[in-house]
Amino acid sequence: PLLDRLLGGAAASAGAAWSAAAGEGERGPGPRALVLVPTAARVEVVATALSRLAEGTGLAVRATAAGWRLGGADVVVTTAESAVREVQASALKLDGVETYVVADLADQLGLGAEESLSTVAALVPRDAQRVVTSARLEADAERFIEAHVRRAFTVPPRPADPSAAPPAEPVG
């Protein structure tokens, strides 16, 4: 609940990003965690909250927002469109990303970010952990998850398909 209040609903995604950034081991170029949020305003809110949490840990949180710089980031918070622009400008390297977080997927898709989200998903290393949060799981969100997230599961689990045959009764 505290993280949820701090991060404005992005607690699950932030936790995944945090655990990846805090991990030990050899680091590739660029950030260890990439958090994509729907709007520039959310970039600022989530990056500020994560920066407060990072105080004293040695982890650097960066954002693609006014007044922030990208260099030396462990965690980058951005929109999908900004991530694509920064990669194209060689300002953001995704080779070292260990956790890729898409927060509020349905909202991002509703804002027309599908192409940018797909581009970023293709640029993130295949073995990176992929975390998607969404208050609604509509058809377009399902398609995105099917295309870009391996071993997806939902919390709470999706209801059983009502058109499926009922389980067989045990014989005995």
Tab-separated table of C-alpha atoms in Angstrom, residues 29-169:
chain	number	residue	atom	x	y	z
A	29	PRO	CA	25.577	-0.699	-21.365
A	30	GLY	CA	22.622	1.438	-20.336
A	31	PRO	CA	20.130	0.925	-17.538
A	32	ARG	CA	19.263	-2.383	-15.874
A	33	ALA	CA	15.574	-1.513	-15.704
A	34	LEU	CA	13.328	0.359	-18.120
A	35	VAL	CA	9.906	1.536	-16.924
A	36	LEU	CA	7.463	2.735	-19.576
A	37	VAL	CA	4.528	4.832	-18.381
A	38	PRO	CA	1.659	6.385	-20.386
A	39	THR	CA	2.388	10.120	-20.156
A	40	ALA	CA	5.162	12.626	-19.518
A	41	ALA	CA	3.391	13.649	-16.318
A	42	ARG	CA	3.552	10.044	-15.060
A	43	VAL	CA	7.252	9.902	-16.009
A	44	GLU	CA	7.926	12.726	-13.588
A	45	VAL	CA	5.785	11.239	-10.782
A	46	VAL	CA	7.202	7.707	-10.984
A	47	ALA	CA	10.822	8.840	-11.466
A	48	THR	CA	10.578	11.216	-8.514
A	49	ALA	CA	9.092	8.490	-6.285
A	50	LEU	CA	11.752	5.976	-7.315
A	51	SER	CA	14.496	8.568	-6.753
A	52	ARG	CA	13.283	9.080	-3.198
A	53	LEU	CA	13.348	5.344	-2.626
A	54	ALA	CA	16.834	5.142	-4.128
A	55	GLU	CA	18.388	7.645	-1.749
A	56	GLY	CA	21.322	6.020	0.008
A	57	THR	CA	21.282	2.844	-2.129
A	58	GLY	CA	23.756	3.929	-4.784
A	59	LEU	CA	21.152	3.345	-7.491
A	60	ALA	CA	20.554	6.093	-10.038
A	61	VAL	CA	17.054	6.753	-11.334
A	62	ARG	CA	16.760	8.812	-14.496
A	63	ALA	CA	13.876	10.030	-16.620
A	64	THR	CA	13.173	11.502	-20.028
A	65	ALA	CA	11.632	14.621	-18.519
A	66	ALA	CA	12.719	18.240	-18.258
A	67	GLY	CA	15.479	18.668	-15.690
A	68	TRP	CA	16.585	15.013	-15.767
A	69	ARG	CA	19.606	13.462	-17.471
A	70	LEU	CA	19.932	9.904	-18.731
A	71	GLY	CA	23.626	9.194	-18.136
A	72	GLY	CA	24.608	6.617	-15.517
A	73	ALA	CA	21.082	5.318	-14.959
A	74	ASP	CA	20.262	2.055	-13.225
A	75	VAL	CA	16.537	2.673	-13.789
A	76	VAL	CA	15.077	4.796	-16.601
A	77	VAL	CA	11.465	5.958	-16.475
A	78	THR	CA	10.030	7.181	-19.769
A	79	THR	CA	7.190	6.927	-22.250
A	80	ALA	CA	7.475	4.452	-25.120
A	81	GLU	CA	7.664	7.289	-27.655
A	82	SER	CA	10.471	9.011	-25.742
A	83	ALA	CA	12.348	5.729	-25.391
A	84	VAL	CA	12.266	5.218	-29.172
A	85	ARG	CA	13.479	8.799	-29.745
A	86	GLU	CA	16.304	8.428	-27.215
A	87	VAL	CA	17.420	5.097	-28.703
A	88	GLN	CA	17.396	6.582	-32.224
A	89	ALA	CA	19.495	9.506	-30.956
A	90	SER	CA	21.914	7.029	-29.279
A	91	ALA	CA	21.177	8.638	-25.897
A	92	LEU	CA	19.643	5.453	-24.471
A	93	LYS	CA	21.131	1.968	-24.793
A	94	LEU	CA	18.876	-0.992	-24.061
A	95	ASP	CA	21.466	-3.795	-24.305
A	96	GLY	CA	21.830	-4.054	-20.516
A	97	VAL	CA	18.123	-4.013	-19.634
A	98	GLU	CA	17.312	-6.921	-17.313
A	99	THR	CA	13.754	-5.845	-16.484
A	100	TYR	CA	11.375	-4.187	-18.906
A	101	VAL	CA	8.220	-2.766	-17.319
A	102	VAL	CA	5.139	-1.558	-19.173
A	103	ALA	CA	2.921	0.203	-16.635
A	104	ASP	CA	-0.753	0.807	-17.400
A	105	LEU	CA	-0.711	-1.033	-20.746
A	106	ALA	CA	-4.374	-0.390	-21.601
A	107	ASP	CA	-3.891	3.337	-21.029
A	108	GLN	CA	-0.775	3.389	-23.211
A	109	LEU	CA	-2.545	1.547	-26.009
A	110	GLY	CA	-5.515	3.917	-25.680
A	111	LEU	CA	-3.108	6.819	-26.210
A	112	GLY	CA	-1.841	5.269	-29.470
A	113	ALA	CA	1.522	3.974	-28.208
A	114	GLU	CA	1.255	0.445	-29.667
A	115	GLU	CA	3.896	0.949	-32.372
A	116	SER	CA	6.384	2.528	-29.963
A	117	LEU	CA	5.715	-0.141	-27.319
A	118	SER	CA	6.332	-2.871	-29.896
A	119	THR	CA	9.520	-1.172	-31.089
A	120	VAL	CA	10.910	-0.951	-27.560
A	121	ALA	CA	9.886	-4.549	-26.817
A	122	ALA	CA	11.863	-5.677	-29.866
A	123	LEU	CA	14.948	-3.725	-28.745
A	124	VAL	CA	15.041	-5.030	-25.178
A	125	PRO	CA	17.118	-8.220	-24.765
A	126	ARG	CA	15.026	-11.364	-25.226
A	127	ASP	CA	16.033	-12.726	-21.816
A	128	ALA	CA	14.947	-9.574	-19.938
A	129	GLN	CA	12.169	-10.037	-17.413
A	130	ARG	CA	9.007	-8.441	-18.830
A	131	VAL	CA	6.409	-7.024	-16.467
A	132	VAL	CA	3.107	-5.563	-17.639
A	133	THR	CA	0.552	-3.871	-15.424
A	134	SER	CA	-2.906	-2.900	-16.602
A	135	ALA	CA	-6.155	-2.132	-14.827
A	136	ARG	CA	-8.047	-3.464	-17.855
A	137	LEU	CA	-7.119	-6.410	-20.045
A	138	GLU	CA	-8.830	-5.700	-23.355
A	139	ALA	CA	-8.277	-7.388	-26.719
A	140	ASP	CA	-5.498	-5.025	-27.844
A	141	ALA	CA	-3.675	-5.505	-24.528
A	142	GLU	CA	-4.056	-9.295	-24.854
A	143	ARG	CA	-2.535	-9.127	-28.367
A	144	PHE	CA	0.410	-7.056	-27.142
A	145	ILE	CA	1.065	-9.459	-24.274
A	146	GLU	CA	0.811	-12.481	-26.577
A	147	ALA	CA	3.319	-10.922	-28.986
A	148	HIS	CA	5.832	-9.485	-26.500
A	149	VAL	CA	5.636	-11.211	-23.099
A	150	ARG	CA	6.684	-14.818	-22.603
A	151	ARG	CA	5.044	-16.914	-19.889
A	152	ALA	CA	2.439	-14.279	-19.076
A	153	PHE	CA	0.120	-14.726	-16.120
A	154	THR	CA	-2.524	-12.451	-14.697
A	155	VAL	CA	-3.358	-11.497	-11.148
A	156	PRO	CA	-6.101	-12.289	-10.438
A	157	PRO	CA	-6.161	-15.183	-12.917
A	158	ARG	CA	-8.408	-14.865	-15.944
A	159	PRO	CA	-11.745	-16.616	-15.554
A	160	ALA	CA	-12.069	-19.959	-17.283
A	161	ASP	CA	-13.287	-19.893	-20.881
A	162	PRO	CA	-17.066	-20.349	-20.622
A	163	SER	CA	-17.194	-21.958	-24.080
A	164	ALA	CA	-14.788	-24.723	-23.059
A	165	ALA	CA	-16.160	-28.165	-22.307
A	166	PRO	CA	-16.585	-28.924	-18.595
A	167	PRO	CA	-13.939	-31.178	-17.055
A	168	ALA	CA	-14.619	-34.897	-17.349
A	169	GLU	CA	-16.057	-36.643	-14.312
